[in-house]
């Protein structure tokens, strides 16, 4: 029995891990999500000003091995300091690979997602991420993204500069479907399957 609640059983509370179940190749797997406030920015590769901002870690457990255990993370962000001023979700690639033609921010054998967004100034901000674990079949020549599970997380900065993490919540197939047209436009060489 897991010591952490399943995502559909309780609402996330700060400092509490949440587990999201998924099925791949007929076998059950889980994604364990932890959102914590950064108290030692240097330990997570961030500058001192990132202290107090949230970081998100999501680890994947699944019995598949080798290429069958290769998954990817697609992350989109809606932020009031983005070009859309928070009216739309936009791709959130890992900054080292922003020019890559892949929709995946992270990809590999049971890859972890890690993100620690921060800002130099603590001015009012609303920041929300939609993070999806997916896989791409290797047996085909077409590049397909097949979603497996997803969750939202984020933070707000209030008028006084206080940073408040948002609860981790399960995403549903409708959430993925709203992003599919945008994902297809950003990555025309890929198809984004229904969940």
PDB file of C-alpha atoms in Angstrom:
ATOM      1  CA  UNK A   1       0.000   0.000   0.000  1.00  0.00           C
ATOM      2  CA  UNK A   2       1.351   3.411  -0.985  1.00  0.00           C
ATOM      3  CA  UNK A   3       1.914   5.947   1.771  1.00  0.00           C
ATOM      4  CA  UNK A   4       0.844   8.708  -0.626  1.00  0.00           C
ATOM      5  CA  UNK A   5      -2.730   9.471  -1.694  1.00  0.00           C
ATOM      6  CA  UNK A   6      -3.839   8.776  -5.228  1.00  0.00           C
ATOM      7  CA  UNK A   7      -4.558  11.921  -7.207  1.00  0.00           C
ATOM      8  CA  UNK A   8      -8.259  11.155  -7.538  1.00  0.00           C
ATOM      9  CA  UNK A   9      -8.691  10.540  -3.813  1.00  0.00           C
ATOM     10  CA  UNK A  10      -7.633  13.857  -2.264  1.00  0.00           C
ATOM     11  CA  UNK A  11      -6.772  17.395  -3.158  1.00  0.00           C
ATOM     12  CA  UNK A  12      -3.070  18.212  -2.961  1.00  0.00           C
ATOM     13  CA  UNK A  13      -1.736  19.933   0.116  1.00  0.00           C
ATOM     14  CA  UNK A  14       1.597  21.727   0.179  1.00  0.00           C
ATOM     15  CA  UNK A  15       4.494  19.361   0.884  1.00  0.00           C
ATOM     16  CA  UNK A  16       2.461  16.248   0.073  1.00  0.00           C
ATOM     17  CA  UNK A  17       3.324  13.964  -2.852  1.00  0.00           C
ATOM     18  CA  UNK A  18       0.490  12.970  -5.184  1.00  0.00           C
ATOM     19  CA  UNK A  19       0.371   9.784  -7.249  1.00  0.00           C
ATOM     20  CA  UNK A  20      -1.194   9.640 -10.706  1.00  0.00           C
ATOM     21  CA  UNK A  21      -1.872   6.152 -12.109  1.00  0.00           C
ATOM     22  CA  UNK A  22      -1.583   5.308 -15.812  1.00  0.00           C
ATOM     23  CA  UNK A  23      -1.587   2.236 -18.051  1.00  0.00           C
ATOM     24  CA  UNK A  24       0.954   1.528 -20.800  1.00  0.00           C
ATOM     25  CA  UNK A  25       1.374  -1.722 -22.738  1.00  0.00           C
ATOM     26  CA  UNK A  26      -1.335  -3.274 -20.571  1.00  0.00           C
ATOM     27  CA  UNK A  27       0.626  -2.689 -17.360  1.00  0.00           C
ATOM     28  CA  UNK A  28      -0.045  -0.210 -14.563  1.00  0.00           C
ATOM     29  CA  UNK A  29       2.381   2.582 -13.797  1.00  0.00           C
ATOM     30  CA  UNK A  30       2.450   5.674 -11.621  1.00  0.00           C
ATOM     31  CA  UNK A  31       3.725   9.224 -11.684  1.00  0.00           C
ATOM     32  CA  UNK A  32       4.625  10.655  -8.280  1.00  0.00           C
ATOM     33  CA  UNK A  33       4.522  14.443  -8.128  1.00  0.00           C
ATOM     34  CA  UNK A  34       6.142  16.601  -5.464  1.00  0.00           C
ATOM     35  CA  UNK A  35       5.917  20.390  -5.379  1.00  0.00           C
ATOM     36  CA  UNK A  36       8.163  22.100  -2.851  1.00  0.00           C
ATOM     37  CA  UNK A  37       9.281  25.635  -2.161  1.00  0.00           C
ATOM     38  CA  UNK A  38      12.955  26.111  -3.006  1.00  0.00           C
ATOM     39  CA  UNK A  39      14.915  26.898   0.159  1.00  0.00           C
ATOM     40  CA  UNK A  40      18.414  26.283  -1.255  1.00  0.00           C
ATOM     41  CA  UNK A  41      18.410  27.535  -4.867  1.00  0.00           C
ATOM     42  CA  UNK A  42      22.009  26.464  -5.502  1.00  0.00           C
ATOM     43  CA  UNK A  43      21.048  22.821  -4.864  1.00  0.00           C
ATOM     44  CA  UNK A  44      18.581  22.884  -7.763  1.00  0.00           C
ATOM     45  CA  UNK A  45      20.790  24.950 -10.083  1.00  0.00           C
ATOM     46  CA  UNK A  46      19.040  28.269  -9.585  1.00  0.00           C
ATOM     47  CA  UNK A  47      20.324  31.743  -8.564  1.00  0.00           C
ATOM     48  CA  UNK A  48      19.745  33.015  -4.994  1.00  0.00           C
ATOM     49  CA  UNK A  49      16.680  35.018  -6.075  1.00  0.00           C
ATOM     50  CA  UNK A  50      14.782  31.762  -6.726  1.00  0.00           C
ATOM     51  CA  UNK A  51      14.410  31.125  -2.988  1.00  0.00           C
ATOM     52  CA  UNK A  52      10.740  30.695  -2.104  1.00  0.00           C
ATOM     53  CA  UNK A  53       9.578  29.822  -5.621  1.00  0.00           C
ATOM     54  CA  UNK A  54       8.132  26.335  -6.153  1.00  0.00           C
ATOM     55  CA  UNK A  55       9.874  23.430  -7.836  1.00  0.00           C
ATOM     56  CA  UNK A  56       8.087  20.425  -9.287  1.00  0.00           C
ATOM     57  CA  UNK A  57       9.478  16.903  -9.578  1.00  0.00           C
ATOM     58  CA  UNK A  58       7.568  14.068 -11.216  1.00  0.00           C
ATOM     59  CA  UNK A  59       9.012  10.550 -11.265  1.00  0.00           C
ATOM     60  CA  UNK A  60       7.761   7.668 -13.410  1.00  0.00           C
ATOM     61  CA  UNK A  61       7.403   4.056 -12.252  1.00  0.00           C
ATOM     62  CA  UNK A  62       6.495   1.356 -14.790  1.00  0.00           C
ATOM     63  CA  UNK A  63       7.591  -2.275 -15.225  1.00  0.00           C
ATOM     64  CA  UNK A  64       8.492  -1.858 -18.929  1.00  0.00           C
ATOM     65  CA  UNK A  65      12.170  -2.019 -19.876  1.00  0.00           C
ATOM     66  CA  UNK A  66      14.399  -0.586 -22.588  1.00  0.00           C
ATOM     67  CA  UNK A  67      12.668   1.137 -25.468  1.00  0.00           C
ATOM     68  CA  UNK A  68       9.251   0.104 -24.115  1.00  0.00           C
ATOM     69  CA  UNK A  69       9.990   2.260 -21.053  1.00  0.00           C
ATOM     70  CA  UNK A  70      10.781   5.392 -23.086  1.00  0.00           C
ATOM     71  CA  UNK A  71       8.365   8.189 -22.271  1.00  0.00           C
ATOM     72  CA  UNK A  72       8.325  11.939 -22.671  1.00  0.00           C
ATOM     73  CA  UNK A  73       6.966  14.987 -20.896  1.00  0.00           C
ATOM     74  CA  UNK A  74       5.002  17.636 -22.793  1.00  0.00           C
ATOM     75  CA  UNK A  75       4.574  20.783 -20.731  1.00  0.00           C
ATOM     76  CA  UNK A  76       2.571  23.877 -21.587  1.00  0.00           C
ATOM     77  CA  UNK A  77       2.414  27.035 -19.485  1.00  0.00           C
ATOM     78  CA  UNK A  78      -0.115  29.831 -19.138  1.00  0.00           C
ATOM     79  CA  UNK A  79       1.552  32.860 -17.562  1.00  0.00           C
ATOM     80  CA  UNK A  80       0.502  36.468 -17.229  1.00  0.00           C
ATOM     81  CA  UNK A  81       4.020  37.586 -18.246  1.00  0.00           C
ATOM     82  CA  UNK A  82       4.027  35.574 -21.491  1.00  0.00           C
ATOM     83  CA  UNK A  83       3.467  37.015 -24.986  1.00  0.00           C
ATOM     84  CA  UNK A  84      -0.256  36.147 -24.637  1.00  0.00           C
ATOM     85  CA  UNK A  85      -0.465  37.886 -21.217  1.00  0.00           C
ATOM     86  CA  UNK A  86      -1.874  34.710 -19.711  1.00  0.00           C
ATOM     87  CA  UNK A  87      -4.729  34.263 -22.181  1.00  0.00           C
ATOM     88  CA  UNK A  88      -3.279  31.093 -23.746  1.00  0.00           C
ATOM     89  CA  UNK A  89      -1.087  28.116 -22.962  1.00  0.00           C
ATOM     90  CA  UNK A  90       2.283  28.042 -24.716  1.00  0.00           C
ATOM     91  CA  UNK A  91       5.021  25.436 -25.112  1.00  0.00           C
ATOM     92  CA  UNK A  92       7.449  25.226 -22.201  1.00  0.00           C
ATOM     93  CA  UNK A  93      10.531  23.510 -23.619  1.00  0.00           C
ATOM     94  CA  UNK A  94      13.653  22.917 -21.576  1.00  0.00           C
ATOM     95  CA  UNK A  95      15.664  26.096 -22.220  1.00  0.00           C
ATOM     96  CA  UNK A  96      18.708  24.252 -23.629  1.00  0.00           C
ATOM     97  CA  UNK A  97      16.547  22.719 -26.368  1.00  0.00           C
ATOM     98  CA  UNK A  98      14.127  25.544 -27.182  1.00  0.00           C
ATOM     99  CA  UNK A  99      14.963  25.255 -30.886  1.00  0.00           C
ATOM    100  CA  UNK A 100      14.520  21.467 -31.003  1.00  0.00           C
ATOM    101  CA  UNK A 101      11.738  20.125 -33.209  1.00  0.00           C
ATOM    102  CA  UNK A 102      10.422  17.817 -30.500  1.00  0.00           C
ATOM    103  CA  UNK A 103       7.319  18.526 -28.398  1.00  0.00           C
ATOM    104  CA  UNK A 104       8.979  16.818 -25.436  1.00  0.00           C
ATOM    105  CA  UNK A 105      10.644  18.891 -22.718  1.00  0.00           C
ATOM    106  CA  UNK A 106      12.153  15.682 -21.275  1.00  0.00           C
ATOM    107  CA  UNK A 107      12.437  12.255 -22.938  1.00  0.00           C
ATOM    108  CA  UNK A 108      14.084   8.977 -21.986  1.00  0.00           C
ATOM    109  CA  UNK A 109      13.708   5.756 -20.049  1.00  0.00           C
ATOM    110  CA  UNK A 110      11.176   6.587 -17.307  1.00  0.00           C
ATOM    111  CA  UNK A 111      12.257  10.253 -17.394  1.00  0.00           C
ATOM    112  CA  UNK A 112      11.743  12.574 -14.475  1.00  0.00           C
ATOM    113  CA  UNK A 113      10.180  15.968 -15.013  1.00  0.00           C
ATOM    114  CA  UNK A 114      11.842  18.749 -13.082  1.00  0.00           C
ATOM    115  CA  UNK A 115      10.942  22.427 -13.261  1.00  0.00           C
ATOM    116  CA  UNK A 116      11.768  25.339 -10.981  1.00  0.00           C
ATOM    117  CA  UNK A 117      10.333  28.510 -12.535  1.00  0.00           C
ATOM    118  CA  UNK A 118      11.352  31.802 -10.971  1.00  0.00           C
ATOM    119  CA  UNK A 119      11.420  35.495 -11.755  1.00  0.00           C
ATOM    120  CA  UNK A 120      13.972  38.204 -10.965  1.00  0.00           C
ATOM    121  CA  UNK A 121      11.222  40.463  -9.627  1.00  0.00           C
ATOM    122  CA  UNK A 122       8.350  39.447  -7.391  1.00  0.00           C
ATOM    123  CA  UNK A 123       5.619  41.379  -9.130  1.00  0.00           C
ATOM    124  CA  UNK A 124       2.048  40.064  -9.448  1.00  0.00           C
ATOM    125  CA  UNK A 125       1.994  36.951 -11.611  1.00  0.00           C
ATOM    126  CA  UNK A 126      -0.228  33.954 -12.325  1.00  0.00           C
ATOM    127  CA  UNK A 127       1.667  30.874 -13.633  1.00  0.00           C
ATOM    128  CA  UNK A 128       0.001  27.537 -14.445  1.00  0.00           C
ATOM    129  CA  UNK A 129       1.563  24.459 -16.059  1.00  0.00           C
ATOM    130  CA  UNK A 130      -0.153  21.518 -17.731  1.00  0.00           C
ATOM    131  CA  UNK A 131       2.282  18.588 -17.668  1.00  0.00           C
ATOM    132  CA  UNK A 132       1.535  15.413 -19.637  1.00  0.00           C
ATOM    133  CA  UNK A 133       3.371  12.092 -19.633  1.00  0.00           C
ATOM    134  CA  UNK A 134       3.211  10.529 -23.099  1.00  0.00           C
ATOM    135  CA  UNK A 135       4.920   7.960 -25.290  1.00  0.00           C
ATOM    136  CA  UNK A 136       5.783   7.689 -28.969  1.00  0.00           C
ATOM    137  CA  UNK A 137       5.502   4.260 -30.641  1.00  0.00           C
ATOM    138  CA  UNK A 138       8.831   3.117 -32.075  1.00  0.00           C
ATOM    139  CA  UNK A 139       7.330   0.596 -34.498  1.00  0.00           C
ATOM    140  CA  UNK A 140       6.011   3.295 -36.813  1.00  0.00           C
ATOM    141  CA  UNK A 141       7.648   5.852 -39.079  1.00  0.00           C
ATOM    142  CA  UNK A 142       5.077   8.512 -38.121  1.00  0.00           C
ATOM    143  CA  UNK A 143       5.876  10.517 -35.008  1.00  0.00           C
ATOM    144  CA  UNK A 144       2.871  10.211 -32.707  1.00  0.00           C
ATOM    145  CA  UNK A 145       2.437  11.541 -29.178  1.00  0.00           C
ATOM    146  CA  UNK A 146       0.119   9.326 -27.142  1.00  0.00           C
ATOM    147  CA  UNK A 147      -0.857  10.826 -23.748  1.00  0.00           C
ATOM    148  CA  UNK A 148      -0.879   8.610 -20.656  1.00  0.00           C
ATOM    149  CA  UNK A 149      -1.625  10.942 -17.732  1.00  0.00           C
ATOM    150  CA  UNK A 150      -1.361  14.588 -16.820  1.00  0.00           C
ATOM    151  CA  UNK A 151      -1.456  17.053 -13.971  1.00  0.00           C
ATOM    152  CA  UNK A 152      -1.496  20.793 -13.387  1.00  0.00           C
ATOM    153  CA  UNK A 153       0.596  22.784 -10.962  1.00  0.00           C
ATOM    154  CA  UNK A 154       1.785  26.356 -10.619  1.00  0.00           C
ATOM    155  CA  UNK A 155       2.024  29.407  -8.427  1.00  0.00           C
ATOM    156  CA  UNK A 156       0.842  32.957  -7.991  1.00  0.00           C
ATOM    157  CA  UNK A 157       2.690  36.063  -6.839  1.00  0.00           C
ATOM    158  CA  UNK A 158       0.440  38.490  -4.989  1.00  0.00           C
ATOM    159  CA  UNK A 159       0.563  42.274  -4.713  1.00  0.00           C
ATOM    160  CA  UNK A 160       2.878  42.027  -1.688  1.00  0.00           C
ATOM    161  CA  UNK A 161       5.339  39.703  -3.472  1.00  0.00           C
ATOM    162  CA  UNK A 162       4.173  36.618  -1.595  1.00  0.00           C
ATOM    163  CA  UNK A 163       4.526  33.388  -3.602  1.00  0.00           C
ATOM    164  CA  UNK A 164       1.687  30.888  -3.248  1.00  0.00           C
ATOM    165  CA  UNK A 165       1.922  27.434  -4.878  1.00  0.00           C
ATOM    166  CA  UNK A 166      -1.187  26.146  -6.625  1.00  0.00           C
ATOM    167  CA  UNK A 167      -2.514  22.696  -5.737  1.00  0.00           C
ATOM    168  CA  UNK A 168      -1.462  19.765  -7.908  1.00  0.00           C
ATOM    169  CA  UNK A 169      -4.552  18.552  -9.777  1.00  0.00           C
ATOM    170  CA  UNK A 170      -5.289  15.722 -12.167  1.00  0.00           C
ATOM    171  CA  UNK A 171      -5.870  16.673 -15.797  1.00  0.00           C
ATOM    172  CA  UNK A 172      -8.485  14.947 -17.961  1.00  0.00           C
ATOM    173  CA  UNK A 173      -8.692  14.000 -21.643  1.00  0.00           C
ATOM    174  CA  UNK A 174     -10.587  17.244 -22.358  1.00  0.00           C
ATOM    175  CA  UNK A 175      -7.611  19.233 -21.054  1.00  0.00           C
ATOM    176  CA  UNK A 176      -5.297  17.435 -23.482  1.00  0.00           C
ATOM    177  CA  UNK A 177      -7.766  17.845 -26.343  1.00  0.00           C
ATOM    178  CA  UNK A 178      -7.859  21.636 -25.902  1.00  0.00           C
ATOM    179  CA  UNK A 179      -4.077  21.710 -26.462  1.00  0.00           C
ATOM    180  CA  UNK A 180      -3.969  19.406 -29.502  1.00  0.00           C
ATOM    181  CA  UNK A 181      -4.550  22.072 -32.205  1.00  0.00           C
ATOM    182  CA  UNK A 182      -1.834  24.293 -30.729  1.00  0.00           C
ATOM    183  CA  UNK A 183       0.587  21.360 -30.337  1.00  0.00           C
ATOM    184  CA  UNK A 184      -0.031  20.349 -33.955  1.00  0.00           C
ATOM    185  CA  UNK A 185       0.640  23.907 -35.148  1.00  0.00           C
ATOM    186  CA  UNK A 186       3.891  24.112 -33.147  1.00  0.00           C
ATOM    187  CA  UNK A 187       5.077  20.663 -34.268  1.00  0.00           C
ATOM    188  CA  UNK A 188       3.638  19.922 -37.724  1.00  0.00           C
ATOM    189  CA  UNK A 189       5.830  16.824 -38.114  1.00  0.00           C
ATOM    190  CA  UNK A 190       4.067  15.136 -35.199  1.00  0.00           C
ATOM    191  CA  UNK A 191       0.522  13.947 -34.565  1.00  0.00           C
ATOM    192  CA  UNK A 192      -1.099  14.308 -31.164  1.00  0.00           C
ATOM    193  CA  UNK A 193      -3.458  11.448 -30.418  1.00  0.00           C
ATOM    194  CA  UNK A 194      -6.588  11.567 -28.319  1.00  0.00           C
ATOM    195  CA  UNK A 195      -6.228  10.493 -24.718  1.00  0.00           C
TER     196      UNK A 195
END
